[in-house]
Short mmCIF file of C-alpha atoms in Angstrom, two decimals:
data_model
loop_
_atom_site.label_atom_id
_atom_site.label_comp_id
_atom_site.label_asym_id
_atom_site.label_seq_id
_atom_site.Cartn_x
_atom_site.Cartn_y
_atom_site.Cartn_z
CA MET I 1 8.06 -124.99 1.54
CA LYS I 2 4.81 -124.15 -0.18
CA PHE I 3 2.56 -121.21 0.58
CA ASP I 4 -0.99 -120.26 -0.37
CA ILE I 5 -1.15 -116.52 -0.98
CA TYR I 6 -4.67 -115.54 0.15
CA GLY I 7 -6.28 -118.24 -1.99
CA ARG I 8 -5.14 -116.42 -5.14
CA PHE I 9 -1.99 -118.37 -6.05
CA GLN I 10 0.66 -120.64 -4.61
CA LEU I 11 4.40 -120.21 -4.24
CA GLU I 12 7.16 -122.67 -3.47
CA VAL I 13 10.24 -121.35 -1.67
CA ARG I 14 13.44 -123.42 -1.69
CA ARG I 15 16.89 -122.86 -0.24
CA GLU I 16 19.47 -123.14 -3.04
CA ASN I 17 23.14 -122.14 -2.78
CA ASP I 18 22.68 -119.99 0.35
CA ALA I 19 19.76 -118.10 -1.23
CA TRP I 20 15.98 -118.43 -1.27
CA GLU I 21 14.51 -119.26 -4.70
CA VAL I 22 10.81 -118.61 -5.35
CA TYR I 23 8.60 -120.52 -7.81
CA HIS I 24 5.01 -119.85 -8.88
CA LEU I 25 3.02 -123.09 -8.82
CA GLU I 26 0.33 -124.05 -11.29
CA PRO I 27 -1.15 -127.47 -11.96
CA GLY I 28 1.55 -129.48 -13.71
CA LYS I 29 4.18 -126.76 -13.81
CA ARG I 30 6.41 -124.49 -11.78
CA ALA I 31 7.90 -121.17 -12.94
CA LYS I 32 10.73 -119.27 -11.25
CA VAL I 33 9.76 -115.84 -9.90
CA SER I 34 12.99 -113.88 -10.33
CA GLU I 35 11.45 -110.49 -9.45
CA LEU I 36 10.69 -111.64 -5.88
CA VAL I 37 13.85 -111.72 -3.76
CA ILE I 38 13.73 -113.06 -0.23
CA PRO I 39 16.67 -111.91 1.91
CA PRO I 40 19.05 -114.85 2.36
CA GLU I 41 19.44 -114.17 6.09
CA LEU I 42 15.76 -114.93 6.80
CA ASP I 43 15.09 -118.18 8.62
CA ALA I 44 12.57 -120.64 7.18
CA ASP I 45 10.04 -119.80 9.91
CA GLU I 46 10.09 -116.13 8.86
CA ILE I 47 9.18 -116.71 5.19
CA ALA I 48 5.36 -116.66 5.60
CA THR I 49 5.51 -113.34 7.46
CA TYR I 50 7.80 -111.89 4.79
CA LEU I 51 5.45 -113.01 1.99
CA ASP I 52 2.51 -111.52 3.90
CA ASP I 53 4.38 -108.20 4.09
CA ILE I 54 5.06 -108.29 0.33
CA PHE I 55 1.57 -109.30 -0.83
CA HIS I 56 -0.69 -107.73 1.85
CA GLU I 57 -2.48 -105.56 -0.74
CA LEU I 58 -4.02 -108.76 -2.15
CA ALA I 59 -5.47 -109.89 1.18
CA GLY I 60 -9.12 -109.81 2.05
CA LEU I 61 -10.35 -109.18 5.58
CA GLY I 62 -8.83 -111.75 7.93
CA GLN I 63 -6.76 -113.52 5.27
CA ASN I 64 -3.18 -114.62 5.83
CA VAL I 65 -0.42 -116.31 3.88
CA GLU I 66 -0.77 -120.00 4.77
CA SER I 67 1.88 -122.71 4.74
CA ILE I 68 0.69 -125.77 2.80
CA SER I 69 2.18 -129.23 2.39
#
């Protein structure tokens, strides 16, 4: 799953070995974000809300974390 964080950057979240792994996406590369831990018990449909809770200080008026393909 890929997410646009308020138009500032993109993250990819993948389920690996019963845990959520987070990667920062840039053109042509992907870097693991080890300092961001998503609770393993969260369902996939809860990830965008969780990321919005974590990064809400970066949001402008009316902005949300958006799922992208």
